[in-house]
mmCIF file of C-alpha atoms in Angstrom:
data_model
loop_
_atom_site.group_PDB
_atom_site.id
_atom_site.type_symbol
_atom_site.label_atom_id
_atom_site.label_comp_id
_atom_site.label_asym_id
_atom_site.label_seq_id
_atom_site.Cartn_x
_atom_site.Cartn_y
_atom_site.Cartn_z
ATOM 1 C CA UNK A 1 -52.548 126.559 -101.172
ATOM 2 C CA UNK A 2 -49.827 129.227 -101.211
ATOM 3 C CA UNK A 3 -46.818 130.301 -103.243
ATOM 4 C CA UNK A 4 -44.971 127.202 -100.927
ATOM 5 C CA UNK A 5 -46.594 124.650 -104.127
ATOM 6 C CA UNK A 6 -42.947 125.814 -105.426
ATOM 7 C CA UNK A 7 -41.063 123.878 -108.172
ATOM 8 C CA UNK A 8 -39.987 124.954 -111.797
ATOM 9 C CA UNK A 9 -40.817 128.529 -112.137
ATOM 10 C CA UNK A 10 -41.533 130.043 -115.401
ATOM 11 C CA UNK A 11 -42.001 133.717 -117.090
ATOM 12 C CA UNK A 12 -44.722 135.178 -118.983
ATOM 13 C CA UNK A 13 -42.515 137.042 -121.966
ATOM 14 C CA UNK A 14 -45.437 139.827 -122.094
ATOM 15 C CA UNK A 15 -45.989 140.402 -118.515
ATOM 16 C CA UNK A 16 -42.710 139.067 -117.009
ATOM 17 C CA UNK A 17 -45.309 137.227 -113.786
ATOM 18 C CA UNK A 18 -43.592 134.572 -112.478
ATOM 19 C CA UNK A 19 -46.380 131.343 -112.082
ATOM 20 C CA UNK A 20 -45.303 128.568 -109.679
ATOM 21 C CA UNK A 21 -45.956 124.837 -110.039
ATOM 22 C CA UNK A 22 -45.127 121.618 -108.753
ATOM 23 C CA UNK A 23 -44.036 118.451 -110.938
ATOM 24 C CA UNK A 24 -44.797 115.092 -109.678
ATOM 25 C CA UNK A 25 -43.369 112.278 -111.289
ATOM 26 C CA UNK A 26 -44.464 108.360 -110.552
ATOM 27 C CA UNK A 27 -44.208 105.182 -112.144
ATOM 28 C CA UNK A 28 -46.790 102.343 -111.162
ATOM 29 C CA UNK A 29 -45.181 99.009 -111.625
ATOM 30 C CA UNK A 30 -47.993 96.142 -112.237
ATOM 31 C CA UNK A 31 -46.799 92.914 -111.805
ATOM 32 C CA UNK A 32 -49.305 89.140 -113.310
ATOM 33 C CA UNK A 33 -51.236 92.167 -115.298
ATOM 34 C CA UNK A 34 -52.766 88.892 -117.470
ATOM 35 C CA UNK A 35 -54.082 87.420 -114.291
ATOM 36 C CA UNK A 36 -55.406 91.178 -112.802
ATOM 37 C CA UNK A 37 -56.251 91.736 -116.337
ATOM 38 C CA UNK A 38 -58.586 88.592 -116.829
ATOM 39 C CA UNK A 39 -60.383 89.435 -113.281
ATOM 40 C CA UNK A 40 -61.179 93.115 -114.559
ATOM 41 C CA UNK A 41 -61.754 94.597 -111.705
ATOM 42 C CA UNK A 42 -60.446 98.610 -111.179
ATOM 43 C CA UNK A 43 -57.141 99.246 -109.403
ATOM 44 C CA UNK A 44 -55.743 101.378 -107.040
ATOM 45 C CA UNK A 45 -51.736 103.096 -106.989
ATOM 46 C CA UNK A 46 -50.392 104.089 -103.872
ATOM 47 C CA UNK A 47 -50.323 107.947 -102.924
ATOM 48 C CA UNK A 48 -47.038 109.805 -104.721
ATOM 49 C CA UNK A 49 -46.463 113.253 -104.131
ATOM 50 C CA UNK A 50 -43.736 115.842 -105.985
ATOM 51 C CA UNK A 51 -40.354 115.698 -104.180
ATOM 52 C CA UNK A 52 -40.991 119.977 -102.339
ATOM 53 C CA UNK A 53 -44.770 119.529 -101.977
ATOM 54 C CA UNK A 54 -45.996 116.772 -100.177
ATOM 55 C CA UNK A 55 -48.959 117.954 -98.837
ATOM 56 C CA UNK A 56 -50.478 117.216 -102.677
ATOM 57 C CA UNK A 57 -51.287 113.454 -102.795
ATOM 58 C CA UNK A 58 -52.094 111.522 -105.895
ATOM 59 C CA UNK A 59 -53.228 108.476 -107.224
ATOM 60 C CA UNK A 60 -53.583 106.342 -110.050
ATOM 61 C CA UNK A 61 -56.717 104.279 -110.984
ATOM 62 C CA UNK A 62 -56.427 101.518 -113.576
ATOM 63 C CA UNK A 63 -59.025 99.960 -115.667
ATOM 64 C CA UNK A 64 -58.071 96.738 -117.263
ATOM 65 C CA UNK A 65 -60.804 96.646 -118.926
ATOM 66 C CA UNK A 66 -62.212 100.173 -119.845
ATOM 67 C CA UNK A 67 -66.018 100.539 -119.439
ATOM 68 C CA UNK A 68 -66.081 101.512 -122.787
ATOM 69 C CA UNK A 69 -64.126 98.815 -124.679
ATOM 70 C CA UNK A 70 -63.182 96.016 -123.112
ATOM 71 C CA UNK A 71 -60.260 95.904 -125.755
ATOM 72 C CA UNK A 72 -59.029 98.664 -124.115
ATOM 73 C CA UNK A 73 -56.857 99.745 -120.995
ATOM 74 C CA UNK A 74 -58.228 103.146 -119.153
ATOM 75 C CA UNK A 75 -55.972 105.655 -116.704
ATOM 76 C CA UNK A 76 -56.927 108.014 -115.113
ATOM 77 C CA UNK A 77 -55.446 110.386 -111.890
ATOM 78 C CA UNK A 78 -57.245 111.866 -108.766
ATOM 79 C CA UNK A 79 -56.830 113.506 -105.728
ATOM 80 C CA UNK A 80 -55.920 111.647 -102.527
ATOM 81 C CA UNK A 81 -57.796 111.923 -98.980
ATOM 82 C CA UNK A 82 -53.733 111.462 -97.379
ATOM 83 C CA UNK A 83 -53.911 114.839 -99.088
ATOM 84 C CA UNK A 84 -53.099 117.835 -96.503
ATOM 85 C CA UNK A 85 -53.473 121.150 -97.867
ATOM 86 C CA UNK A 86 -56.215 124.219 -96.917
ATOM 87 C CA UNK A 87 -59.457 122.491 -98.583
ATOM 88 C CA UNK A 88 -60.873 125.866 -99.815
ATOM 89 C CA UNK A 89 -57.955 125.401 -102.423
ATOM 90 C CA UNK A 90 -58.289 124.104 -106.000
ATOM 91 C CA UNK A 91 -55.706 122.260 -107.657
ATOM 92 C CA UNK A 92 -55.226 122.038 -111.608
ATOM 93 C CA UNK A 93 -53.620 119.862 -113.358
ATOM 94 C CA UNK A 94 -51.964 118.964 -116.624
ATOM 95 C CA UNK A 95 -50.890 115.161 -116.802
ATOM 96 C CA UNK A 96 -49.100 112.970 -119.579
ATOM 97 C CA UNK A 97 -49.645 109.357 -119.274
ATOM 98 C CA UNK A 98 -47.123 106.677 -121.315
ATOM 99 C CA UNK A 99 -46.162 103.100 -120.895
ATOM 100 C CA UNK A 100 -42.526 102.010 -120.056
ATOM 101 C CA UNK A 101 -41.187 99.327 -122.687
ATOM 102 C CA UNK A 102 -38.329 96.982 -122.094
ATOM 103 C CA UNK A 103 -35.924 99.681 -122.843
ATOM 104 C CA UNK A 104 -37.548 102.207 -120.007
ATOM 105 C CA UNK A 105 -38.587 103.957 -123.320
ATOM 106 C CA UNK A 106 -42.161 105.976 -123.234
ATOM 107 C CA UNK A 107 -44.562 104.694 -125.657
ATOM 108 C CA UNK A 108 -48.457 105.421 -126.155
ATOM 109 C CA UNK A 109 -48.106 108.948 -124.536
ATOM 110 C CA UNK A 110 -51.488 110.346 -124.083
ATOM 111 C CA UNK A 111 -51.371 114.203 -122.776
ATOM 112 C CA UNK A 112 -54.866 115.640 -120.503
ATOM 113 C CA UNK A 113 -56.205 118.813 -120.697
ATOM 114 C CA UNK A 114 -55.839 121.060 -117.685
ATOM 115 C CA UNK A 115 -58.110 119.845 -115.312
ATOM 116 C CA UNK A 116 -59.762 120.990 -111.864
ATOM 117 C CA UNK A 117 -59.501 118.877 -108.741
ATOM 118 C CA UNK A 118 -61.595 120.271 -106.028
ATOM 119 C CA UNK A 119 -60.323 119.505 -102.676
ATOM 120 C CA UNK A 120 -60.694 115.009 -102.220
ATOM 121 C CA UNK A 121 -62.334 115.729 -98.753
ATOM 122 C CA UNK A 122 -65.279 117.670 -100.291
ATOM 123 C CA UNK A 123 -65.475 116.325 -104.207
ATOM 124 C CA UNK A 124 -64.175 113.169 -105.695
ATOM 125 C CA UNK A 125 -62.688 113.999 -109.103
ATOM 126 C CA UNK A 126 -60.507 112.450 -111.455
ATOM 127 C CA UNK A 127 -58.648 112.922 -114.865
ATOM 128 C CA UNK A 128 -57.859 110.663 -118.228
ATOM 129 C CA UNK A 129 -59.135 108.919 -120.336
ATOM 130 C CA UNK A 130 -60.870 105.614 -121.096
ATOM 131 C CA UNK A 131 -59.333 104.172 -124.388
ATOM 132 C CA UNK A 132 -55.788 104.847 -123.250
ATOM 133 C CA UNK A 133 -54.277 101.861 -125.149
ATOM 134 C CA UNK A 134 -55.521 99.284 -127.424
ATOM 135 C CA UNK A 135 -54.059 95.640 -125.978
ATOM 136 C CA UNK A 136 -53.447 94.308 -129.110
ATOM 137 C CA UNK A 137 -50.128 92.127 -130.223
ATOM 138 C CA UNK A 138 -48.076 94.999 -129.507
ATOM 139 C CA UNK A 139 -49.479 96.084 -126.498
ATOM 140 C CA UNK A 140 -49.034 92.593 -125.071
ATOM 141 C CA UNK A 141 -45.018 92.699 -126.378
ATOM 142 C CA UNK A 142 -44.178 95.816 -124.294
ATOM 143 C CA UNK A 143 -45.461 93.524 -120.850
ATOM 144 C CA UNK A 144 -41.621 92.488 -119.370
ATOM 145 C CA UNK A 145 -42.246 89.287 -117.727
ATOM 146 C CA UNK A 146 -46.070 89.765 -117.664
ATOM 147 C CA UNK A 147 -45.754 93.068 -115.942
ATOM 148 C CA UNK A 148 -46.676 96.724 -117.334
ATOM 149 C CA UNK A 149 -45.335 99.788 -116.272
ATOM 150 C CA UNK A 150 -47.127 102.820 -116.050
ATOM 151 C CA UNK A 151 -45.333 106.467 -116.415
ATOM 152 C CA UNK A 152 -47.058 109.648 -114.957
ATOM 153 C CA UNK A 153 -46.107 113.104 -114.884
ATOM 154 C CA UNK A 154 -48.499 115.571 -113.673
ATOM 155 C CA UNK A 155 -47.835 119.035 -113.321
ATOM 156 C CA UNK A 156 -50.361 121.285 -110.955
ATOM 157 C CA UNK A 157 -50.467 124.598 -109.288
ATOM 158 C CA UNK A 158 -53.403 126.648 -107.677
ATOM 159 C CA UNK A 159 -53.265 129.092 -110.415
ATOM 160 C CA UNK A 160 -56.005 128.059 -113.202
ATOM 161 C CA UNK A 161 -53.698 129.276 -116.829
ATOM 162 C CA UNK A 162 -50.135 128.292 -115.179
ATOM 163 C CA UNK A 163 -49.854 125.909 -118.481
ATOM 164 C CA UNK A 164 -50.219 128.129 -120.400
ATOM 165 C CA UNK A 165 -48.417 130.843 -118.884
ATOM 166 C CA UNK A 166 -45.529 128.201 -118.870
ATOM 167 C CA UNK A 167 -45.770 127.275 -123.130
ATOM 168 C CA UNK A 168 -44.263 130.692 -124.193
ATOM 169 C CA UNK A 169 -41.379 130.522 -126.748
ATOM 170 C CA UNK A 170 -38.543 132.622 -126.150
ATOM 171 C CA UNK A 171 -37.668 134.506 -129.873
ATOM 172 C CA UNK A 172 -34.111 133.540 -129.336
ATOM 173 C CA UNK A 173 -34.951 129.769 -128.505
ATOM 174 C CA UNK A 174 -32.123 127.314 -130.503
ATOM 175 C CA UNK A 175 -33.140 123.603 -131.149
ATOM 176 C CA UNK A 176 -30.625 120.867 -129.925
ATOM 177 C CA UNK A 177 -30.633 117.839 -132.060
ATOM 178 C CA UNK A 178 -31.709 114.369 -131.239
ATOM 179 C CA UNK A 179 -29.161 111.872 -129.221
ATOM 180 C CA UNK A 180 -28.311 109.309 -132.004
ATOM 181 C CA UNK A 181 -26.700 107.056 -129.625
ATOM 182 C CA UNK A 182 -28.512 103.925 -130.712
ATOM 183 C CA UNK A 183 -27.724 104.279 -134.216
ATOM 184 C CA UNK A 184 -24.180 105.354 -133.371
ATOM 185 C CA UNK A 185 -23.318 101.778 -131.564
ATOM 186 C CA UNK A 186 -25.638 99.970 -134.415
ATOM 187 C CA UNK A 187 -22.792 101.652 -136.976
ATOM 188 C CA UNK A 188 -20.326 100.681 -134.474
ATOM 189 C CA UNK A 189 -21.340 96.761 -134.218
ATOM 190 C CA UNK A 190 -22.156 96.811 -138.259
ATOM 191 C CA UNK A 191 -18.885 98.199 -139.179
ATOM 192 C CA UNK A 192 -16.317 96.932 -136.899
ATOM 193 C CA UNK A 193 -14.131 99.622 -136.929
ATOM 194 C CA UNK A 194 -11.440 99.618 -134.016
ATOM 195 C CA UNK A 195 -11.720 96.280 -132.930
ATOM 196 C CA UNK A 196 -9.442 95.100 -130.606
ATOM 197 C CA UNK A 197 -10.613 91.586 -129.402
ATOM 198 C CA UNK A 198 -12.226 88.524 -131.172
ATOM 199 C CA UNK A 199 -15.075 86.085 -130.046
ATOM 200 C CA UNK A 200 -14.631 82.984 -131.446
ATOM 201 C CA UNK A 201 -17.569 80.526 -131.551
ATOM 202 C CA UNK A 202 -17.050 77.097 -133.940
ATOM 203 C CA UNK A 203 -15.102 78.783 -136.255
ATOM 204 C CA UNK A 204 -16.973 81.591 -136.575
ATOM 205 C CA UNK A 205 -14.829 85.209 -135.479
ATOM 206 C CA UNK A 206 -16.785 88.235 -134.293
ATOM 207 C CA UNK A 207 -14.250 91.333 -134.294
ATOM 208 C CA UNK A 208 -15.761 93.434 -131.566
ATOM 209 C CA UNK A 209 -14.674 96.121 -128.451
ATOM 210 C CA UNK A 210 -13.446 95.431 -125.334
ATOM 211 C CA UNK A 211 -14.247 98.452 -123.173
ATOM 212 C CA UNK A 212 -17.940 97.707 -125.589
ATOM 213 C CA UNK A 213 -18.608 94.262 -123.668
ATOM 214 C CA UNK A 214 -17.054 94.988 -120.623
ATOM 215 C CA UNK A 215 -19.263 97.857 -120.024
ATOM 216 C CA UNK A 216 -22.252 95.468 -120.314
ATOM 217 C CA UNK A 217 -21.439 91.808 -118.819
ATOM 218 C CA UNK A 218 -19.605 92.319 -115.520
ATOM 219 C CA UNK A 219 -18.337 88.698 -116.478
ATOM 220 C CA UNK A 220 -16.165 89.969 -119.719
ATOM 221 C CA UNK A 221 -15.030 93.254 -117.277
ATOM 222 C CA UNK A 222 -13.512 90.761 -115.059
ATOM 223 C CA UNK A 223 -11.757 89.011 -117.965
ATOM 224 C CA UNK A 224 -10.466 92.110 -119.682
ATOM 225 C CA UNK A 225 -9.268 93.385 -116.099
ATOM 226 C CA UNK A 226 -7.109 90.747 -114.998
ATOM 227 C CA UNK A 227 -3.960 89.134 -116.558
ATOM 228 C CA UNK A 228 -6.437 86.168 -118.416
ATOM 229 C CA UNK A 229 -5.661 84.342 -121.631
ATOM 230 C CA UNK A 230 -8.060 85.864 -123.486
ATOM 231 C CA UNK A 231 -6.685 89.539 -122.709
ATOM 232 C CA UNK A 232 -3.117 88.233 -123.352
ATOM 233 C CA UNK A 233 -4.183 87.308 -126.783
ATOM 234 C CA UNK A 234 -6.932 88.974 -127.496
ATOM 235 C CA UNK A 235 -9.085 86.265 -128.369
ATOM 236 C CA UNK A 236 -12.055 84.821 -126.381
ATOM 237 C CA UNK A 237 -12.725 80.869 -127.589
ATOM 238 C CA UNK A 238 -16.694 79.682 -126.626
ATOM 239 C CA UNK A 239 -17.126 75.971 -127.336
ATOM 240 C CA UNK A 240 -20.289 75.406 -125.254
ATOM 241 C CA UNK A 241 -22.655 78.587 -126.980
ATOM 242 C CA UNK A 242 -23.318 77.997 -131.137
ATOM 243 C CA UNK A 243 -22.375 81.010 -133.618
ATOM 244 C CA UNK A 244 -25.593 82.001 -133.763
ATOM 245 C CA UNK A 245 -26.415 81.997 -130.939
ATOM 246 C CA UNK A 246 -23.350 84.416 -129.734
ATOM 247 C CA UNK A 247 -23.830 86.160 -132.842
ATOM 248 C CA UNK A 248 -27.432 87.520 -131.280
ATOM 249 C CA UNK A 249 -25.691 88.192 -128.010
ATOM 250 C CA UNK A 250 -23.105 89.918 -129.014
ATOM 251 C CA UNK A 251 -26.123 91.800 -131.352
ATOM 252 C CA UNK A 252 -27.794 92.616 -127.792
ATOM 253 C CA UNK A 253 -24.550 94.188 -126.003
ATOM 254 C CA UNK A 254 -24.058 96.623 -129.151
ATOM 255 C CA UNK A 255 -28.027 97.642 -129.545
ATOM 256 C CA UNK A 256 -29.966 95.883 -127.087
ATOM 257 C CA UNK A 257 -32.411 94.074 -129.119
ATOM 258 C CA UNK A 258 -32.756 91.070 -130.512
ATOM 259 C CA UNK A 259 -34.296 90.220 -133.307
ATOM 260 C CA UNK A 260 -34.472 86.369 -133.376
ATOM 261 C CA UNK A 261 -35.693 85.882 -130.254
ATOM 262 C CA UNK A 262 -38.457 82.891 -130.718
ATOM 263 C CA UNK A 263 -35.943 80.970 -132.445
ATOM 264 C CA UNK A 264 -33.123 80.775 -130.331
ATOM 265 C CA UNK A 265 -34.748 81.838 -126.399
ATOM 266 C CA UNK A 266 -33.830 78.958 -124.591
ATOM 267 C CA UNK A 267 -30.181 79.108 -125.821
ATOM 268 C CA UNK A 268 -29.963 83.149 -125.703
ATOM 269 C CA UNK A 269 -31.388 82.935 -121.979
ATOM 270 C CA UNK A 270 -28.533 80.234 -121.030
ATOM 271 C CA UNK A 271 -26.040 82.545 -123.147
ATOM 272 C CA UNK A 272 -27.179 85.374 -121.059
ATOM 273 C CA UNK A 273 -27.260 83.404 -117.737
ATOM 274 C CA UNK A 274 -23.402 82.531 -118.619
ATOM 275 C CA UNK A 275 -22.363 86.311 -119.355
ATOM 276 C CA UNK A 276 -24.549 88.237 -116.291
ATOM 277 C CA UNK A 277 -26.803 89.812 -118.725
ATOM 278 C CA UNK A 278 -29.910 90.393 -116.429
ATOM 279 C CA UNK A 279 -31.880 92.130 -119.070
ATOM 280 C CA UNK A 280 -31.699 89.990 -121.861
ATOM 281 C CA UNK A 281 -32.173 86.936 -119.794
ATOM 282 C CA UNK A 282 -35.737 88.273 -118.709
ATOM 283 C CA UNK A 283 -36.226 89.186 -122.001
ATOM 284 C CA UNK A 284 -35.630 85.537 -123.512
ATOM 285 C CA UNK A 285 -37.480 84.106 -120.470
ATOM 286 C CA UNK A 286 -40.488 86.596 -121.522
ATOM 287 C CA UNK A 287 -40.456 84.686 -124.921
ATOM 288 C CA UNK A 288 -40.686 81.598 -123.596
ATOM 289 C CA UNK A 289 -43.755 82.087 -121.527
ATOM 290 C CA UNK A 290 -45.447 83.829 -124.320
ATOM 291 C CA UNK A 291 -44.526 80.643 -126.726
ATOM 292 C CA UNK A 292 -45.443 78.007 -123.471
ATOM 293 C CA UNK A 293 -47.595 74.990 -124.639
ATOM 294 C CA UNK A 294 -48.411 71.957 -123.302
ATOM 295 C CA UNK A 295 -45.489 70.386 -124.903
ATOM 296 C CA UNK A 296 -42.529 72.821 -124.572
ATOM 297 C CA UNK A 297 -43.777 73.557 -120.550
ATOM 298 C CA UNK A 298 -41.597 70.844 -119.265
ATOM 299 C CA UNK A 299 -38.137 71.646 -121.036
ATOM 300 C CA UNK A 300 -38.803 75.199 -119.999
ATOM 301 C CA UNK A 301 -39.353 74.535 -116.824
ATOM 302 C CA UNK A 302 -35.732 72.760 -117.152
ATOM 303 C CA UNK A 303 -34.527 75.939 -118.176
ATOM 304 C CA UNK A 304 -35.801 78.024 -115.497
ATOM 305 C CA UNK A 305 -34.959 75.989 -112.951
ATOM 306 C CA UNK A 306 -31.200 75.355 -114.512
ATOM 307 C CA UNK A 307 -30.557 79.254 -114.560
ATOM 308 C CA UNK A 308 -32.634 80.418 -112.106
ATOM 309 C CA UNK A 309 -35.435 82.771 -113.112
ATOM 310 C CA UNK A 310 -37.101 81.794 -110.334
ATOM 311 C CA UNK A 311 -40.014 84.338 -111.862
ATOM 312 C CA UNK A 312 -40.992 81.886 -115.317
ATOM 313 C CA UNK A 313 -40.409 79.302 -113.006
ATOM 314 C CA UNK A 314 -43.020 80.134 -110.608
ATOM 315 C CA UNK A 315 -45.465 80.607 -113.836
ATOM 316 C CA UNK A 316 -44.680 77.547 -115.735
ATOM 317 C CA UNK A 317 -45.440 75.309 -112.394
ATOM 318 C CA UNK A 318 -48.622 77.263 -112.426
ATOM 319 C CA UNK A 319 -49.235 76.323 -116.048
ATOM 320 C CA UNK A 320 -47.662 72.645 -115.441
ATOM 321 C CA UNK A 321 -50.976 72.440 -112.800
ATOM 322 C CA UNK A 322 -53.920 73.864 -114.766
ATOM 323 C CA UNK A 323 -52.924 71.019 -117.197
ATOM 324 C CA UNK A 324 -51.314 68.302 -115.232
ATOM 325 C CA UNK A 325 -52.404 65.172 -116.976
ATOM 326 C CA UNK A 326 -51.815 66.979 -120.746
ATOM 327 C CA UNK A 327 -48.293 68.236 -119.476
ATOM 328 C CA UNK A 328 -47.103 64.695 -117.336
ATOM 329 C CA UNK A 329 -48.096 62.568 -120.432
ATOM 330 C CA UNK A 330 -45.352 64.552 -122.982
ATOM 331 C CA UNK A 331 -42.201 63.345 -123.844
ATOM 332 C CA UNK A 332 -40.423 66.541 -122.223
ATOM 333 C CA UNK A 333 -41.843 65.728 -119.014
ATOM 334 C CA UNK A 334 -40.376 62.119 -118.617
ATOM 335 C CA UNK A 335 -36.875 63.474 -119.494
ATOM 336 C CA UNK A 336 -36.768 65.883 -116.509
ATOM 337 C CA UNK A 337 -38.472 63.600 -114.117
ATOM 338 C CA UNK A 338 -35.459 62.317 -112.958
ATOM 339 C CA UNK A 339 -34.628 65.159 -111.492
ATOM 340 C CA UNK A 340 -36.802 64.405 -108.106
ATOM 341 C CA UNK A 341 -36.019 68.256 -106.730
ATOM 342 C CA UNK A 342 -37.622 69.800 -109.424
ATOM 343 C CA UNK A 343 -40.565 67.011 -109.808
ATOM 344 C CA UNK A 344 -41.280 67.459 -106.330
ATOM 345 C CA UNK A 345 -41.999 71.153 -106.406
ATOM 346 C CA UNK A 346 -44.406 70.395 -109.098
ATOM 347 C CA UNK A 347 -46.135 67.320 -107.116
ATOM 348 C CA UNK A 348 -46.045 69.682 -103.979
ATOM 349 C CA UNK A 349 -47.961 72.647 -105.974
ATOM 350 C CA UNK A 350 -50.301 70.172 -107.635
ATOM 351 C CA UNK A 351 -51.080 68.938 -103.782
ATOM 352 C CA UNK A 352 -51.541 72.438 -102.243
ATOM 353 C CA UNK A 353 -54.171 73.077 -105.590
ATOM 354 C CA UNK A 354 -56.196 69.839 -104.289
ATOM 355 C CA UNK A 355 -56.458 71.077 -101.173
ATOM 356 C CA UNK A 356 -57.431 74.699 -101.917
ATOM 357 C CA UNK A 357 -59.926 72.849 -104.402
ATOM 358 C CA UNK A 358 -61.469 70.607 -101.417
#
């Protein structure tokens, strides 16, 4: 491999050498991890590469269930045969592992020691670690609509110390402070300073921003952008969604969380549906699968179906069938009957199991 493995380039401060590396950055997007997860077996990423050195192939291989604790989740990166470069070249590596949370925020980092990857033609060889995350409550919390996301960033040359070559401080270094951001629009929804529009929900007012919620529901930016009532007077009436129910929407658009989620899901998700708020809508609908029982599957079904998450949909018909008889004899189940469209998708996926069955 030659100086072409280019990418950031960094000085030694004691013998000004300049080392070269590359920086490849990939995130692996798991989708029905509970259903991959409960099968155990090991699993493959595509090949990624760095964006000016392709000839460098990687791969991720996931453990659901880590041959050391089953409890646990292992990662780990090697080199793949699509690979192209000279094979009498090495290639180490320094990778940081994370998970993505609802928020596209890192958690669980877990940093590798350099490692080296003899060409994947002549040596198999991988790097991680086995006990990368415990899947406990909160492990299971950070899973968006049953699906984990897995961040990588490895960064490799052909010279053996580029890391640390790379880690030198400059003397004359300054320290930027954090983004506070969050807390700055937390302050903002607290304190309602420079309010300029209410929502109004059974006699309930919420002072709040304009330019705040029309930055986040395309539905208020076409309000506030056209010559509507409710920009002509500054007031926004909602008869159909309960105070508190706006009150944890409106909680969502300032900070994006939500803090009462199991309580009022159903309601948030049709709140959400109503103001184009993709994210929390997925995130209510996430709550309701993880809170889906025999007797709440056929009013969420309802709801899915009503405001089209086609994706809790397609899980709670899959539920509705592992416990058919349980589910059809509830309460919930004879009040959405009626509707035949619905009732029929679940007869036609209870056929199609019997048949698979036979």
């Amino acid at each position: 491999m030659s100086s072409s493995l280019c990418g950031s380039v960094c000085k030694s401060n004691a013998s000004n050498t300049k080392i070269r590396y590359d920086e490849a950055r990939y995130v692996w997007t798991v989708e029905d991890f509970d259903f991959l997860e409960a099968k155990g077996e090991r699993l493959y990423s595509p090949a990624f590469s760095s964006i000016t050195n392709t000839q460098v192939q990687w791969k991720l291989m996931l453990y659901p269930k880590s041959t050391d604790a089953n409890d646990h989740i292992g990662i780990f990166i090697y080199l793949s045969k699509e690979s192209s470069y000279e094979k009498t070249n090495k290639i180490f590596a320094k990778t940081v592992f994370s998970i993505l949370n609802d928020e596209s925020k890192e958690e669980y980092n877990h940093t590798t020691a350099v490692h080296e990857f003899p060409h994947p033609n002549i040596m198999f060889e991988s790097s991680g670690i086995w006990q990368f995350i415990k899947k406990d409550e909160k492990f299971w919390k950070l899973l968006l609509s049953n699906t984990l996301r897995i961040r990588c960033e490895i960064k490799f040359s052909d010279v053996k110390d580029f890391i640390e070559s790379c880690s030198h401080q400059s003397e004359f270094q300054l320290d930027v402070p954090e983004c506070n951001f969050f807390e700055n629009f937390v302050s903002l929804f607290e304190n309602r300073e420079l309010t300029d529009v209410v929502i109004s929900a059974n006699g309930k007012d919420y002072p709040v921003h304009k330019a705040v919620l029309a930055a986040r529901s395309p539905v208020f930016l076409a309000m506030f952008k056209h010559d509507t009532k409710e920009n002509q007077l500054n007031r926004i009436e909602i008869e159909d969604i309960n105070e508190v129910v706006i009150g944890e929407m409106l909680k969502y658009i300032y900070t994006g969380k939500c803090e009462n989620l199991e309580i009022v899901a159903g309601e948030l998700l049709a709140a959400a549906d109503k103001y184009d708020l993709n994210r929390l809508k997925m995130m209510c609908a996430r709550t309701l699968l993880e809170r889906l029982s025999v007797e709440n599957a056929a009013s969420v079904l309802a709801i899915a179906d009503m405001h089209g998450v086609k994706e809790l949909k397609n899980k709670v018909i899959k539920f509705i069938v592992s416990k058919p008889t349980e589910v059809l004899a509830t309460e919930g189940w004879k009040s959405i009957r009626s509707n035949f469209v619905l009732a029929d998708e679940v007869c036609l996926a209870l056929a199609q199991r019997c048949i698979s069955n036979n």
